mmCIF file of C-alpha atoms and ligand atoms in Angstrom:
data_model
loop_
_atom_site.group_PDB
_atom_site.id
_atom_site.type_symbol
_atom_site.label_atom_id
_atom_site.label_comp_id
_atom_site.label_asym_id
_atom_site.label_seq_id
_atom_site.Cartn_x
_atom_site.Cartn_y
_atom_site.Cartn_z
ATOM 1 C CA UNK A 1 22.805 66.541 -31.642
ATOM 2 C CA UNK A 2 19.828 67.517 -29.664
ATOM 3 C CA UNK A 3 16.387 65.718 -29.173
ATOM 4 C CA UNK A 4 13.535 67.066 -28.852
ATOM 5 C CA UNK A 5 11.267 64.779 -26.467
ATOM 6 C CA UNK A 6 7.493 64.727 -25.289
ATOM 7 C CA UNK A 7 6.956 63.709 -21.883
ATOM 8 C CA UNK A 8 4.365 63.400 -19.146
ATOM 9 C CA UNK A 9 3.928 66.751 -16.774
ATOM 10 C CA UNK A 10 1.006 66.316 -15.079
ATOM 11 C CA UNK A 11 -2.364 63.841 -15.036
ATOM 12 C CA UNK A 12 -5.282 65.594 -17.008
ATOM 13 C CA UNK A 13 -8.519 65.302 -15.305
ATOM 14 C CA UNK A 14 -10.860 65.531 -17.961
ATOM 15 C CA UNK A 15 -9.270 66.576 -21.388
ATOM 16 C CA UNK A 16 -5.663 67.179 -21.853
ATOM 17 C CA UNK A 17 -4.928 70.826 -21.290
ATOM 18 C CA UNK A 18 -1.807 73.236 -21.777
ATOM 19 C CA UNK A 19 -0.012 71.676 -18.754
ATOM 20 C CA UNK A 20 -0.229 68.329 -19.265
ATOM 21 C CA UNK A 21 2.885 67.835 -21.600
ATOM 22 C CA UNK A 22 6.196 69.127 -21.459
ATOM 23 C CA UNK A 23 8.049 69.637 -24.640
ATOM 24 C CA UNK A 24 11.968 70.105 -24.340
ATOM 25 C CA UNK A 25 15.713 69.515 -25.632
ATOM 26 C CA UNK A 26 17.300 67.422 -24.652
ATOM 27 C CA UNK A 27 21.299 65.894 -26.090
ATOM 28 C CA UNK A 28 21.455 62.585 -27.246
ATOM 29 C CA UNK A 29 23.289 59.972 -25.104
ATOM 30 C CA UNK A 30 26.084 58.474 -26.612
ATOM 31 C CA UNK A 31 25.075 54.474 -28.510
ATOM 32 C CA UNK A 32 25.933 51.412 -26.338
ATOM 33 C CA UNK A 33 27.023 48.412 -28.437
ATOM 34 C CA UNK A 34 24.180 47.303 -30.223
ATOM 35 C CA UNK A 35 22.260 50.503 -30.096
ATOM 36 C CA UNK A 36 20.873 52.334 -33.139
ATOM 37 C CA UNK A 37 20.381 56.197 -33.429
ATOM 38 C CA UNK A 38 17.002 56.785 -35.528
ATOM 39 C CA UNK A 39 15.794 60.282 -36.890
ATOM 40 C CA UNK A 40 12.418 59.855 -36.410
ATOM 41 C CA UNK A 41 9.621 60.732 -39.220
ATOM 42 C CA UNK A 42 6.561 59.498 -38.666
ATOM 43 C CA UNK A 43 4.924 59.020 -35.064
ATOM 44 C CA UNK A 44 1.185 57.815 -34.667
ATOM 45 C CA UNK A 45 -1.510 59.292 -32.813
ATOM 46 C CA UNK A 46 -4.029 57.072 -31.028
ATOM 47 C CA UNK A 47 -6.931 57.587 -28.742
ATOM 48 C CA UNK A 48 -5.463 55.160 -26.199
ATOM 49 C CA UNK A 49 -2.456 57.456 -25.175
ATOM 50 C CA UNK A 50 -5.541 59.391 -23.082
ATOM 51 C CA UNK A 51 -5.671 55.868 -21.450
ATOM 52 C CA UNK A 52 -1.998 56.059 -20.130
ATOM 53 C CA UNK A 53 -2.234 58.793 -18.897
ATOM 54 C CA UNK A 54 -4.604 58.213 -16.669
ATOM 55 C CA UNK A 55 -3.720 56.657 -13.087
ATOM 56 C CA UNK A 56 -5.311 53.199 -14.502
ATOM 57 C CA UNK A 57 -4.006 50.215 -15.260
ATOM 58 C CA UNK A 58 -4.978 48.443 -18.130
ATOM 59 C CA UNK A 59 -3.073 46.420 -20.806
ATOM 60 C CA UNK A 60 -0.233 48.336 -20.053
ATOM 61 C CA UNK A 61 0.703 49.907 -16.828
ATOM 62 C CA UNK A 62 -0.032 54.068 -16.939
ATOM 63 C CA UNK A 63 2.575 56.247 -17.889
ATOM 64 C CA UNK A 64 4.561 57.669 -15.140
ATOM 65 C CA UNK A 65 5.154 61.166 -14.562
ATOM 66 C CA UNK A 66 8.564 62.531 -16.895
ATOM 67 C CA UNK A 67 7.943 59.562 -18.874
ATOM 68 C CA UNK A 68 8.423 59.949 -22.789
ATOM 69 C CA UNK A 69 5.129 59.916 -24.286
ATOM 70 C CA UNK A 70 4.316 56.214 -25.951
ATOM 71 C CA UNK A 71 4.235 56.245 -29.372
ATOM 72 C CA UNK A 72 5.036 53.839 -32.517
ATOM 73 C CA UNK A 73 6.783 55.552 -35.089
ATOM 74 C CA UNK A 74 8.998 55.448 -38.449
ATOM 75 C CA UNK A 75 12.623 56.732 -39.290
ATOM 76 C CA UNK A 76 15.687 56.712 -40.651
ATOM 77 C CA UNK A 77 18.969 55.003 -39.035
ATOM 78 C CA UNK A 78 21.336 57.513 -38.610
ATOM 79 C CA UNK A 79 24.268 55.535 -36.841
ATOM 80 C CA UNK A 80 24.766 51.925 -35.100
ATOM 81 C CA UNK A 81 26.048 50.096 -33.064
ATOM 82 C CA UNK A 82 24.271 46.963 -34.430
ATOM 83 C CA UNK A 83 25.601 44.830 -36.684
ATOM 84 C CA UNK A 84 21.457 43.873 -37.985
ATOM 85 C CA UNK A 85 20.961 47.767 -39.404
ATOM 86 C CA UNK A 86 23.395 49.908 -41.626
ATOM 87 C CA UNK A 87 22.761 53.538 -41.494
ATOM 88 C CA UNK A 88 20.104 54.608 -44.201
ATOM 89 C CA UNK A 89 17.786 51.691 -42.987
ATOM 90 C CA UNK A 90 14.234 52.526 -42.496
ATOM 91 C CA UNK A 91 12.836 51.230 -39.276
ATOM 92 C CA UNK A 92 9.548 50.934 -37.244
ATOM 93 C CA UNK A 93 9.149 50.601 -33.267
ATOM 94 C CA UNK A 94 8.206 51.904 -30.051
ATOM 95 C CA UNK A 95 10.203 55.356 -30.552
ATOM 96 C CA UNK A 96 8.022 57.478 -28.399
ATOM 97 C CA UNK A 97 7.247 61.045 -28.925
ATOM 98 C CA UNK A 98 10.813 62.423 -30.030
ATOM 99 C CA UNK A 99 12.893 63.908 -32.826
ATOM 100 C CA UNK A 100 15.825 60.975 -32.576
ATOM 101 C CA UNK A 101 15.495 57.820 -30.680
ATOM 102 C CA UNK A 102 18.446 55.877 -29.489
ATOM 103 C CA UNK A 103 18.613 52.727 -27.833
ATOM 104 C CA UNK A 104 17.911 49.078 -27.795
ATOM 105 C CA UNK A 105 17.129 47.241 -31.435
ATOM 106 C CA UNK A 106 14.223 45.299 -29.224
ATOM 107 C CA UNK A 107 11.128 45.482 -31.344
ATOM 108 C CA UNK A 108 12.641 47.033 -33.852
ATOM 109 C CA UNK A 109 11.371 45.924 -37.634
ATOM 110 C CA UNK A 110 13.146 47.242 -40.646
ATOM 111 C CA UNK A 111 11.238 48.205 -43.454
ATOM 112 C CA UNK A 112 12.225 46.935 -46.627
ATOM 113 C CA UNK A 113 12.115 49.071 -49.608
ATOM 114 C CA UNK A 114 8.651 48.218 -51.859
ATOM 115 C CA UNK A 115 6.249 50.598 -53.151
ATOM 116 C CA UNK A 116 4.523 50.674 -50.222
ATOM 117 C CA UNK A 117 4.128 54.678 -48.838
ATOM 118 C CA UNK A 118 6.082 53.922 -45.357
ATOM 119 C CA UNK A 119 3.172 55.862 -43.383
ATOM 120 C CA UNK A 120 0.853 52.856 -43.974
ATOM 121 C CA UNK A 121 2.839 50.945 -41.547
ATOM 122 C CA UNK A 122 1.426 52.984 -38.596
ATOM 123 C CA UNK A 123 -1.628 53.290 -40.476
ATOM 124 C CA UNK A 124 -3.649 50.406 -42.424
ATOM 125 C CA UNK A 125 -1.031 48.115 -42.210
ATOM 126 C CA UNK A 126 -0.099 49.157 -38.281
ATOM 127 C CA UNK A 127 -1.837 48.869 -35.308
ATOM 128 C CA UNK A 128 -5.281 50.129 -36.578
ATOM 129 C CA UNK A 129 -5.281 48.275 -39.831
ATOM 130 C CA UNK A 130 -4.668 45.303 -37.991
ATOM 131 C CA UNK A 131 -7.197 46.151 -35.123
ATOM 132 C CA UNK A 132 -9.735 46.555 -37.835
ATOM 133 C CA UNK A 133 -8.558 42.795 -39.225
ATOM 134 C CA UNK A 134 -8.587 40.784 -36.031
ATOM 135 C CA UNK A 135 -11.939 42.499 -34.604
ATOM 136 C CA UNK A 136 -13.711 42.059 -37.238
ATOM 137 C CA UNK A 137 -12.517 38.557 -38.826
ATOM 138 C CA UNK A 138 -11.661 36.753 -35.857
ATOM 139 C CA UNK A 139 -13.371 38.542 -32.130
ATOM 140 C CA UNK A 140 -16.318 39.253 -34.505
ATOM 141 C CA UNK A 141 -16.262 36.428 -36.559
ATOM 142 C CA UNK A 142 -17.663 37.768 -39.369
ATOM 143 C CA UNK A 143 -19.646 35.879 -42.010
ATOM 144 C CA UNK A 144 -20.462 36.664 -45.838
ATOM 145 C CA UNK A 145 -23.961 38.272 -46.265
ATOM 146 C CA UNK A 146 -24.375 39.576 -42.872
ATOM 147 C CA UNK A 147 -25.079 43.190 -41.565
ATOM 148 C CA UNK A 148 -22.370 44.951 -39.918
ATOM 149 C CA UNK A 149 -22.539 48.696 -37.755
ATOM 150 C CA UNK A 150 -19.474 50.244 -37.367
ATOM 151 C CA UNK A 151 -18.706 53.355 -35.127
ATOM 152 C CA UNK A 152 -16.290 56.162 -35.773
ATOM 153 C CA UNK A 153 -16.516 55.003 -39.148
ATOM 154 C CA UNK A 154 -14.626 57.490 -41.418
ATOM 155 C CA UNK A 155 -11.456 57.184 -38.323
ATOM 156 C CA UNK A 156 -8.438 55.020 -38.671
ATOM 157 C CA UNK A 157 -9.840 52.099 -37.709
ATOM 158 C CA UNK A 158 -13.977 52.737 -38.619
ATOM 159 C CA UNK A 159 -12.582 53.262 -42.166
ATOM 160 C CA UNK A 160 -10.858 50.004 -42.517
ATOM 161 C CA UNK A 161 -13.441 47.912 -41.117
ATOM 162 C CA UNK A 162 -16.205 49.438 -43.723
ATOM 163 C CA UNK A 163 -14.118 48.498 -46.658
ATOM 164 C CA UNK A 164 -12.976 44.944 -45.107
ATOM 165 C CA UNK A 165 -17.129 44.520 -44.587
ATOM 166 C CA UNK A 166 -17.942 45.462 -48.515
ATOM 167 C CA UNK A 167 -15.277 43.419 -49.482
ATOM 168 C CA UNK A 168 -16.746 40.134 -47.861
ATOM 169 C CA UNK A 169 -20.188 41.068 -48.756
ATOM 170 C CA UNK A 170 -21.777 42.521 -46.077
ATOM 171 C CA UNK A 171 -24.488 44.712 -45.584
ATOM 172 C CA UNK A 172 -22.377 47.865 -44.015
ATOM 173 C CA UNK A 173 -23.624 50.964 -41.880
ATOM 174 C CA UNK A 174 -21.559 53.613 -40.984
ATOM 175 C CA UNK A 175 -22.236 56.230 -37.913
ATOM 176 C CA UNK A 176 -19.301 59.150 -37.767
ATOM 177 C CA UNK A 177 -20.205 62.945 -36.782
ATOM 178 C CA UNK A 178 -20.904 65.257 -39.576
ATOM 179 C CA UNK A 179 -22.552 65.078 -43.034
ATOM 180 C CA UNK A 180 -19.029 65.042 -44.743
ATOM 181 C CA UNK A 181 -17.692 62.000 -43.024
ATOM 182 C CA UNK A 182 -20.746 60.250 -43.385
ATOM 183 C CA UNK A 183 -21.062 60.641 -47.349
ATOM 184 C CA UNK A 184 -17.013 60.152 -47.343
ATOM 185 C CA UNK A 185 -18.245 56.533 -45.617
ATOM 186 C CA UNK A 186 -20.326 55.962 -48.331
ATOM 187 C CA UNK A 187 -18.695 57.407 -51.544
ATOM 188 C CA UNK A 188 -15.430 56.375 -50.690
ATOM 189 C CA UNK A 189 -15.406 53.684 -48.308
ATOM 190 C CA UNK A 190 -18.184 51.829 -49.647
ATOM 191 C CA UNK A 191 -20.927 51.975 -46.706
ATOM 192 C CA UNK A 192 -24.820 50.736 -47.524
ATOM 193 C CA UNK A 193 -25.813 54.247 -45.159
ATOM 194 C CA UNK A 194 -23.850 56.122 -42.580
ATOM 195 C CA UNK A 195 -25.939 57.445 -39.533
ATOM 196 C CA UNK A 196 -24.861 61.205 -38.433
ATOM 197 C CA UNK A 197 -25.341 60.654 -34.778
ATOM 198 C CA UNK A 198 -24.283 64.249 -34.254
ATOM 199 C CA UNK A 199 -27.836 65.264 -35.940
ATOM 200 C CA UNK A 200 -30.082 61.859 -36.147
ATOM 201 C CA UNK A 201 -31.566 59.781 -33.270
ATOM 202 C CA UNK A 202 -29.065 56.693 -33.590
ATOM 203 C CA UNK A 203 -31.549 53.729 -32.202
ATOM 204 C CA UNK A 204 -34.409 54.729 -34.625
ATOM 205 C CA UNK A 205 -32.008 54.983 -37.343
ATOM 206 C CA UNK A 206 -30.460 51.276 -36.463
ATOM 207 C CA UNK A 207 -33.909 50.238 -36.646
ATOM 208 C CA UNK A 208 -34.896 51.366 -39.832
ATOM 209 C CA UNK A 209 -31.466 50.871 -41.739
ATOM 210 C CA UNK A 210 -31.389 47.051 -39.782
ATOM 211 C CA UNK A 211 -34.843 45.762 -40.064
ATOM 212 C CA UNK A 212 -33.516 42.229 -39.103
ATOM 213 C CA UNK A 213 -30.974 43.121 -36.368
ATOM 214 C CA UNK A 214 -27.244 43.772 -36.027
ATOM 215 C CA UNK A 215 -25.593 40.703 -36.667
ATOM 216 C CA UNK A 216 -21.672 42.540 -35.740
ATOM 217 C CA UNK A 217 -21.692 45.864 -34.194
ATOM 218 C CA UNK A 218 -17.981 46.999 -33.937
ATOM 219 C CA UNK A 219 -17.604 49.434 -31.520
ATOM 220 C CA UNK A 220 -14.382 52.040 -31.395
ATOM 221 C CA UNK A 221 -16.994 54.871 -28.896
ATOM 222 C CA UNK A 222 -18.774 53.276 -26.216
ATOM 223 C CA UNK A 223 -21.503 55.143 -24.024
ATOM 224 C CA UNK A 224 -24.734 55.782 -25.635
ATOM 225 C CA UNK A 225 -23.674 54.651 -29.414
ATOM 226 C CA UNK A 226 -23.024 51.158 -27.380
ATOM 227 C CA UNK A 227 -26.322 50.962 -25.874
ATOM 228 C CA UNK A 228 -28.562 52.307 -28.947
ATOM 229 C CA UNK A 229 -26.000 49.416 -31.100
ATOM 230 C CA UNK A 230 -27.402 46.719 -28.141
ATOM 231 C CA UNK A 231 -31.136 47.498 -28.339
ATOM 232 C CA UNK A 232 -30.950 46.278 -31.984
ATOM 233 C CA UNK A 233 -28.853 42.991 -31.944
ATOM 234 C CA UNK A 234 -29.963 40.130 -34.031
ATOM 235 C CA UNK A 235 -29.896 36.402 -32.772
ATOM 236 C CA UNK A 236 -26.542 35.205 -32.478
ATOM 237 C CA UNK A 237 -24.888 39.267 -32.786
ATOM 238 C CA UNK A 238 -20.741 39.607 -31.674
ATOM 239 C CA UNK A 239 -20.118 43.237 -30.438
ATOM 240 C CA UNK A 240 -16.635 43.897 -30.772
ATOM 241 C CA UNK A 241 -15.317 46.028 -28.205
ATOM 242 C CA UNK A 242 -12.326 47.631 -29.953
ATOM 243 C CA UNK A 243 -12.224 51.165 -28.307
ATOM 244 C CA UNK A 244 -15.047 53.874 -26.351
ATOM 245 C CA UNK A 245 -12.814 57.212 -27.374
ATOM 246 C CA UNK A 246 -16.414 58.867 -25.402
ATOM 247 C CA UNK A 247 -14.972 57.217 -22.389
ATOM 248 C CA UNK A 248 -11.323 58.056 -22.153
ATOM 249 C CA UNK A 249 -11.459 60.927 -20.728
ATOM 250 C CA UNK A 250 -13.803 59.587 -17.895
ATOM 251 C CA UNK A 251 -12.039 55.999 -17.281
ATOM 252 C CA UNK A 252 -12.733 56.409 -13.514
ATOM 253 C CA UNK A 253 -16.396 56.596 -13.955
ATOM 254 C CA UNK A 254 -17.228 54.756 -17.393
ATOM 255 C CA UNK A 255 -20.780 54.305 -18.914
ATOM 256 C CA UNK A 256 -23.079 51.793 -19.227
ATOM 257 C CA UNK A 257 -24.277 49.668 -21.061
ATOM 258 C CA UNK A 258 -27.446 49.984 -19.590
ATOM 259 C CA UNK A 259 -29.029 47.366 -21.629
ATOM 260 C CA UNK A 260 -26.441 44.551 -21.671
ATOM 261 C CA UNK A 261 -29.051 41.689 -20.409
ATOM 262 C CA UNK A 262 -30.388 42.008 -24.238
ATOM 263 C CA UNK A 263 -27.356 40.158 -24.932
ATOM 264 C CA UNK A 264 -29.294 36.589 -22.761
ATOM 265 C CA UNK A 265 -32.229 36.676 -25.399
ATOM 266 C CA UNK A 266 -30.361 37.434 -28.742
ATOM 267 C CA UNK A 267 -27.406 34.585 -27.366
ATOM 268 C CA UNK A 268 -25.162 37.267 -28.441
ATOM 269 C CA UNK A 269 -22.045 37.536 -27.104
ATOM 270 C CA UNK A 270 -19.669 40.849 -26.278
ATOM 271 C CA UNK A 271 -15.867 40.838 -26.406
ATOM 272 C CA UNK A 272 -12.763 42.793 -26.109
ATOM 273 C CA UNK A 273 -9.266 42.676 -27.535
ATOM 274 C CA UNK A 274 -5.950 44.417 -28.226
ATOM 275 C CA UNK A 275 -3.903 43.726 -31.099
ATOM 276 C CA UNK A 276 -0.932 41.697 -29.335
ATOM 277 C CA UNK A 277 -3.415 39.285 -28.661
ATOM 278 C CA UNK A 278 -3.296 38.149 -32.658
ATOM 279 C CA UNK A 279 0.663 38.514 -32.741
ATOM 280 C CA UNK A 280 1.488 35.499 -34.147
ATOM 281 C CA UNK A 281 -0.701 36.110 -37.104
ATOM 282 C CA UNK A 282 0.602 39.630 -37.892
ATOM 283 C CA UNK A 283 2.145 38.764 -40.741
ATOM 284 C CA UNK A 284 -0.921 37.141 -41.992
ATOM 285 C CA UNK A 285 -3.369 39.790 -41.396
ATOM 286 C CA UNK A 286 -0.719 42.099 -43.395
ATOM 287 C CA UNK A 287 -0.177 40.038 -46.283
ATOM 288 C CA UNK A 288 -4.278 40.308 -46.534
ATOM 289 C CA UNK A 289 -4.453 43.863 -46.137
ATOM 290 C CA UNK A 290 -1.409 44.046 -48.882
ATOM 291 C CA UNK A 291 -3.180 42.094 -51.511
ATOM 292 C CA UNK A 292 -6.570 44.123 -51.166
ATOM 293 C CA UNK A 293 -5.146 47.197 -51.531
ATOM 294 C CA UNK A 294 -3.201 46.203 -54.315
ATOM 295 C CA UNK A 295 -6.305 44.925 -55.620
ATOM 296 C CA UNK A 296 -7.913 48.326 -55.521
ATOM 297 C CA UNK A 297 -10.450 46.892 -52.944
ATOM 298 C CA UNK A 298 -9.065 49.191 -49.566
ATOM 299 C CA UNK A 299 -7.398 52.133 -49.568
ATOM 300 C CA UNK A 300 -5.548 53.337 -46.432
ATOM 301 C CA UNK A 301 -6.264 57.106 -45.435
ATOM 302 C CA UNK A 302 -4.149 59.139 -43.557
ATOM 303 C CA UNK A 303 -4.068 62.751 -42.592
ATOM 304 C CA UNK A 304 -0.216 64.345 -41.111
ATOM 305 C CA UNK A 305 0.025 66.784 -39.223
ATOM 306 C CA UNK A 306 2.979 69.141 -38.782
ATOM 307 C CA UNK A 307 5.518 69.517 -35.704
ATOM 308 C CA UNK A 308 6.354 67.991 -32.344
ATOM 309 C CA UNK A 309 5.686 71.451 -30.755
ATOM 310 C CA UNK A 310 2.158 70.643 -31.907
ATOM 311 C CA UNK A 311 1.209 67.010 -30.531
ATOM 312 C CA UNK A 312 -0.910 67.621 -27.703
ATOM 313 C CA UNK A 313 -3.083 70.304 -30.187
ATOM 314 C CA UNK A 314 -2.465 66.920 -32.905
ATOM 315 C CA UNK A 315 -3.795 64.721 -30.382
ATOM 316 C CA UNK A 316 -6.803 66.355 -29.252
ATOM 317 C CA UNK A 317 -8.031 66.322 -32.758
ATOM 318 C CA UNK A 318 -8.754 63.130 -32.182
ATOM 319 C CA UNK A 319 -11.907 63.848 -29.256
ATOM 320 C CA UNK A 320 -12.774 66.688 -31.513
ATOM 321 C CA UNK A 321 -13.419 64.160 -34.543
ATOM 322 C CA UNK A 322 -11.068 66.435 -36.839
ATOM 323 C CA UNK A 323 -9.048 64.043 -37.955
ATOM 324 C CA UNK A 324 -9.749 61.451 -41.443
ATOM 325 C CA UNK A 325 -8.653 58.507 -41.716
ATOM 326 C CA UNK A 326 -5.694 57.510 -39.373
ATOM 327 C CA UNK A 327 -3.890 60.637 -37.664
ATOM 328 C CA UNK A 328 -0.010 61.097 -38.272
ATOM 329 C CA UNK A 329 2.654 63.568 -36.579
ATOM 330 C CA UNK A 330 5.398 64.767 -39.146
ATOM 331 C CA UNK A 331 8.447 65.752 -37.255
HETATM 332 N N1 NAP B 1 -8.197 47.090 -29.451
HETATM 333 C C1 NAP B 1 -7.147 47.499 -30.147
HETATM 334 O O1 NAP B 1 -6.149 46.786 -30.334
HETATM 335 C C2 NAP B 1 -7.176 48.886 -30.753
HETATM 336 C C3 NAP B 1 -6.181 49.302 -31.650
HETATM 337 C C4 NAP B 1 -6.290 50.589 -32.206
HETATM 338 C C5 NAP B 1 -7.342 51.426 -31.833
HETATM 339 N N2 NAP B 1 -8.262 50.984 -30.929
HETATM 340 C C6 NAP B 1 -9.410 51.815 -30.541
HETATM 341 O O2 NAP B 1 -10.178 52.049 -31.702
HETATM 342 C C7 NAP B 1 -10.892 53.275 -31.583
HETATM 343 C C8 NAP B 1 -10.632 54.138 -32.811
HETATM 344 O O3 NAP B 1 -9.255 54.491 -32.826
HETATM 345 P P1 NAP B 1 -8.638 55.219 -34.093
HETATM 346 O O4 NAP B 1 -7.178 55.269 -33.903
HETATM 347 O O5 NAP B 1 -9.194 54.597 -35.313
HETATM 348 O O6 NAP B 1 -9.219 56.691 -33.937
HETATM 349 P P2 NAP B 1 -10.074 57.459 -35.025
HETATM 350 O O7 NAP B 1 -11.364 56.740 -35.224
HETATM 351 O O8 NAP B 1 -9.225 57.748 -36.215
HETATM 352 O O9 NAP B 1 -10.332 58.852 -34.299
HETATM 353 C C9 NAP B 1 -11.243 58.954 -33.276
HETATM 354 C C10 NAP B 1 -12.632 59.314 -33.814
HETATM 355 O O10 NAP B 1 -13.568 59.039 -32.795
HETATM 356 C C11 NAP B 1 -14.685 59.889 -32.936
HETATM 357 N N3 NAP B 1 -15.003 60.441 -31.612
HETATM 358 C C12 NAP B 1 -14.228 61.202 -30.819
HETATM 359 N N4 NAP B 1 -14.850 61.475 -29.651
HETATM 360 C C13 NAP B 1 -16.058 60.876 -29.727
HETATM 361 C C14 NAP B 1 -17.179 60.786 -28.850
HETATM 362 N N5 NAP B 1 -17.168 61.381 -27.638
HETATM 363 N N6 NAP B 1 -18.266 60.086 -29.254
HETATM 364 C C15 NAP B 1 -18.298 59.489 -30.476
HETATM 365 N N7 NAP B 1 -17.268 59.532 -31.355
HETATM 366 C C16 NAP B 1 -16.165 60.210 -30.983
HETATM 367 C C17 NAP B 1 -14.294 60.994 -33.924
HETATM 368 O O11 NAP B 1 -14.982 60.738 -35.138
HETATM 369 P P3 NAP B 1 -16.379 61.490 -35.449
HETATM 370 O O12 NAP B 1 -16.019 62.777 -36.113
HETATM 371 O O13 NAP B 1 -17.061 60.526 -36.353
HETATM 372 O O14 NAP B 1 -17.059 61.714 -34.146
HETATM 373 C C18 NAP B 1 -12.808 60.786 -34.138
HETATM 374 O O15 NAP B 1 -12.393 61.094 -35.453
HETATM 375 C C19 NAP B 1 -10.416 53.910 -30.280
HETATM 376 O O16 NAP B 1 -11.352 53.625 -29.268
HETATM 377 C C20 NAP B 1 -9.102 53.198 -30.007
HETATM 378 O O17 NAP B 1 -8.745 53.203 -28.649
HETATM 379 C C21 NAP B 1 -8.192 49.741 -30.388
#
């Protein structure tokens, strides 16, 4: 059986180019006891890979060069060594970038059959659902009535956080690139407005659609969207620092924000997070996310893409704002 593996050639400076991955196939190794072979499916694609690539630490040390691109993904058991999964199981974990993972059970979750479409569990019920969740309900502390600005609003995680906003009766403004996303963040997502900040000047446009101030800005961008997002704060505003995707590319020489000191008179407050930080109330935040999209209150949107050979094309879509909803490799 052969695998075919993404790993690590060389540090991009800048954007990822041609040379930056190398794809190959590789044979499997043969399953120690306790091991499980999985045939992988489903492998997400996130902004923050660009992160570990870089020579930077930062919640996780960066990726080394040869190493097997990071990825979570979803598959099929397709022989054990472990007596806690029968082949046919379908499983979540850290798989990386491959076509058949085998190793450890460690992290490993299996997925039990519902009628739940599998791919949500990388998507609004994985790690961007549940970034969505915890920034906005507990780092931003959100409260009923208030006015929320979201960036990268029609993306994996922009898209939740609109729908979580409507849903506890907020006042919600979108800003994503492009006259389609924006009216797909209204229409479909449930946004008040949704600011193009490819074509409209973003502070003015805060201004006008947030008369009284910003009481949570969640920010997935950074740079200028971060700074235009600070000169309209209310009294008493949380900015949520999720993600800056304008930054990644940069991390050595980041931007801004110019204007943080308007956080002293508004008594706001700016904070940061990842996920693990809110592990202990995964389950939680799930079992939420579960009910209102049963409910028919928040849909989870995903867009797959086709073919390992593909993923560095796949994950550039990403910087190039192609991509709706959460972004998906098939292999
Ligand atoms: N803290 C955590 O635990 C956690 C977990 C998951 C994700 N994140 C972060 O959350 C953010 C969103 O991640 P995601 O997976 O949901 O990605 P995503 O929003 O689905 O995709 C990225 C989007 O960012 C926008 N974008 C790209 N380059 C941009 C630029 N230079 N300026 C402004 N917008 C740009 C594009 O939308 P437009 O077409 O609208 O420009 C693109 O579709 C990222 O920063 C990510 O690192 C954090």
């Amino acid at each position: 059986m052969e695998n075919t593996t993404v790993r690590l050639a060389v540090r991009p400076e800048g954007e990822i180019n041609d040379r930056t991955f190398v794809i190959a196939s590789e044979p499997v190794p043969s399953l120690s006891e306790g091991d499980i072979r999985v045939a992988l499916e489903y492998c997400s694609v996130d902004p923050a890979m660009r992160t570990w690539l870089s020579e930077i630490t930062s919640y996780v040390p960066p990726m080394a060069i040869g190493e097997l691109m990071r990825s979570g993904g979803i598959g099929e058991i397709v022989e054990t060594k472990s007596a806690d999964f029968q082949v046919g199981d379908k499983v979540m974990g850290r798989f990386g970038i491959q076509s058949v993972y085998s190793g450890s059970t460690l992290d490993v979750i299996k997925l039990e059959s519902t009628n739940i479409d599998i791919r949500h569990y990388l998507g609004g019920l994985g790690g961007t659902g549940l970034a969505a969740y915890f920034g906005l309900l507990d780092v931003g502390a959100l409260k009923n009535g208030e006015t929320v600005v979201v960036s990268a609003a029609a993306g994996a995680v922009g898209h939740i956080v609109v729908q979580i906003a409507r849903l506890k009766g907020c006042k919600v403004i979108g800003i994503a690139g492009g006259a389609e996303k924006c009216s797909r963040v209204i229409e479909e997502y449930g946004a008040d407005a949704c600011i193009d900040y490819k074509s409209e000047p973003l502070a003015e446009r805060m201004k006008n659609l947030c008369p009284d101030g910003i009481d949570v800005y969640f920010d997935n961008v950074g740079g200028e969207t971060l700074e235009a997002a600070l000169d309209n704060i209310a009294l008493g505003a949380r900015i949520v620092i999720c993600g800056a995707i304008g930054e990644y590319d940069n991390l050595d020489s980041v931007n801004g924000p110019r204007n943080y000191l308007n956080l002293i008179g508004k008594a706001a407050r700016m904070q940061g997070y990842v996920n693990f930080h809110f592990a202990e109330h995964y389950e939680t935040a799930r079992a939420d996310l579960i009910k209102w999209n049963q409910e028919g209150k928040l849909q989870f949107r995903d867009q797959t893409e086709q073919g390992i050979e593909n993923f560095p094309a796949i994950l550039k879509m990403l910087f190039a704002g192609k991509n709706n909803g959460k972004l998906l490799l098939k292999i």
